[in-house]
């Protein structure tokens, strides 16, 4: 179980899944927002709170941020509602300290760099 909330607490998530790895991506938006992604199934995830959505380019992903404090809490793929990712920067560090972080080259090769 992984839980998290934005800074003001208006948006929360609860994931009934255990991460085997977390992903740090260098794509044009991730390098600006600096999220740490836990990719999981939508069915495993409970979301609460109102978010604003941002999608761009080919509109494959919609990044979700709290309407009050602006923290990016998760993204939702627009072409596959079964998968999503939560930003575990919103989680207490103790929940994720032992999970390996993999670097993903979303800017270029779409492959892992490690
Ligand atoms: Zn908030």
Short mmCIF file of C-alpha atoms and ligand atoms in Angstrom, two decimals:
data_model
loop_
_atom_site.label_atom_id
_atom_site.label_comp_id
_atom_site.label_asym_id
_atom_site.label_seq_id
_atom_site.Cartn_x
_atom_site.Cartn_y
_atom_site.Cartn_z
CA UNK A 1 0.00 0.00 0.00
CA UNK A 2 1.29 3.41 -0.99
CA UNK A 3 -0.50 6.58 0.06
CA UNK A 4 0.12 10.19 -0.76
CA UNK A 5 -1.34 13.66 -0.70
CA UNK A 6 -0.63 17.03 -2.24
CA UNK A 7 0.83 19.76 -0.04
CA UNK A 8 -2.51 21.20 1.06
CA UNK A 9 -4.14 17.79 1.46
CA UNK A 10 -7.02 18.37 -0.95
CA UNK A 11 -5.90 15.58 -3.31
CA UNK A 12 -5.01 12.15 -2.00
CA UNK A 13 -4.25 8.74 -3.45
CA UNK A 14 -4.13 5.24 -2.07
CA UNK A 15 -2.57 2.45 -4.15
CA UNK A 16 -3.16 -1.17 -3.22
CA UNK A 17 0.03 -2.34 -4.88
CA UNK A 18 3.74 -2.62 -4.01
CA UNK A 19 6.23 -0.85 -6.27
CA UNK A 20 9.11 -2.94 -7.60
CA UNK A 21 10.69 0.19 -9.02
CA UNK A 22 10.04 3.90 -9.33
CA UNK A 23 10.72 5.89 -12.47
CA UNK A 24 12.52 9.21 -12.88
CA UNK A 25 11.95 10.54 -16.41
CA UNK A 26 13.74 13.30 -18.32
CA UNK A 27 10.99 14.18 -20.81
CA UNK A 28 10.08 17.81 -21.38
CA UNK A 29 7.52 17.96 -18.58
CA UNK A 30 9.07 15.54 -16.08
CA UNK A 31 12.38 17.40 -16.06
CA UNK A 32 10.44 20.50 -15.06
CA UNK A 33 8.08 18.94 -12.51
CA UNK A 34 10.53 16.34 -11.12
CA UNK A 35 7.98 13.68 -10.20
CA UNK A 36 8.88 10.15 -9.16
CA UNK A 37 6.45 7.78 -10.81
CA UNK A 38 4.93 4.60 -9.50
CA UNK A 39 3.19 2.98 -12.45
CA UNK A 40 0.24 0.88 -11.46
CA UNK A 41 -3.22 -0.27 -12.47
CA UNK A 42 -6.11 2.16 -12.26
CA UNK A 43 -8.14 -0.54 -10.51
CA UNK A 44 -5.62 -0.56 -7.65
CA UNK A 45 -5.83 3.17 -7.06
CA UNK A 46 -8.29 5.30 -5.11
CA UNK A 47 -8.16 9.01 -5.88
CA UNK A 48 -9.81 11.79 -3.94
CA UNK A 49 -10.03 15.51 -4.60
CA UNK A 50 -10.43 17.86 -7.53
CA UNK A 51 -7.59 18.24 -10.00
CA UNK A 52 -6.78 20.32 -13.02
CA UNK A 53 -5.49 18.44 -16.03
CA UNK A 54 -2.70 19.21 -18.48
CA UNK A 55 -2.16 17.36 -21.75
CA UNK A 56 -0.09 18.51 -24.71
CA UNK A 57 1.37 17.35 -28.01
CA UNK A 58 -0.19 14.06 -29.06
CA UNK A 59 -2.20 14.08 -25.83
CA UNK A 60 -1.21 10.63 -24.63
CA UNK A 61 -1.08 11.59 -20.95
CA UNK A 62 -3.01 14.00 -18.76
CA UNK A 63 -0.98 15.27 -15.82
CA UNK A 64 -3.16 16.01 -12.80
CA UNK A 65 -2.42 18.74 -10.29
CA UNK A 66 -4.18 20.03 -7.19
CA UNK A 67 -6.34 23.08 -7.89
CA UNK A 68 -5.24 24.72 -4.65
CA UNK A 69 -1.55 24.01 -4.09
CA UNK A 70 -0.51 22.97 -7.60
CA UNK A 71 1.25 19.73 -6.72
CA UNK A 72 1.29 17.16 -9.53
CA UNK A 73 -0.22 14.07 -7.93
CA UNK A 74 -0.69 11.60 -10.80
CA UNK A 75 -1.14 11.15 -14.51
CA UNK A 76 -3.80 9.37 -16.49
CA UNK A 77 -3.13 7.95 -19.96
CA UNK A 78 -5.82 9.16 -22.32
CA UNK A 79 -5.61 6.08 -24.56
CA UNK A 80 -5.60 3.36 -21.88
CA UNK A 81 -7.72 3.81 -18.76
CA UNK A 82 -6.37 0.62 -17.17
CA UNK A 83 -2.94 2.08 -16.39
CA UNK A 84 -1.82 5.21 -14.59
CA UNK A 85 0.98 6.51 -12.39
CA UNK A 86 1.05 8.29 -9.07
CA UNK A 87 3.76 10.74 -8.07
CA UNK A 88 5.28 9.28 -4.92
CA UNK A 89 6.95 12.59 -4.14
CA UNK A 90 3.54 13.08 -2.50
CA UNK A 91 4.19 10.11 -0.19
CA UNK A 92 5.97 9.94 3.13
CA UNK A 93 9.59 9.11 2.28
CA UNK A 94 9.54 6.05 4.57
CA UNK A 95 7.09 4.41 2.18
CA UNK A 96 9.49 4.47 -0.75
CA UNK A 97 13.01 4.69 0.68
CA UNK A 98 13.79 1.06 -0.16
CA UNK A 99 12.39 1.04 -3.70
CA UNK A 100 14.95 1.24 -6.53
CA UNK A 101 14.69 4.25 -8.82
CA UNK A 102 15.20 3.74 -12.55
CA UNK A 103 16.06 6.57 -14.94
CA UNK A 104 13.91 6.64 -18.06
CA UNK A 105 14.97 8.53 -21.17
CA UNK A 106 11.56 9.92 -22.10
CA UNK A 107 13.26 12.84 -23.87
CA UNK A 108 14.88 10.72 -26.56
CA UNK A 109 15.28 6.93 -26.76
CA UNK A 110 12.32 5.83 -24.61
CA UNK A 111 14.62 3.33 -22.93
CA UNK A 112 15.97 3.01 -19.42
CA UNK A 113 19.37 4.64 -18.95
CA UNK A 114 20.58 2.31 -16.18
ZN1 LIG B 1 -3.26 20.67 -2.73
#
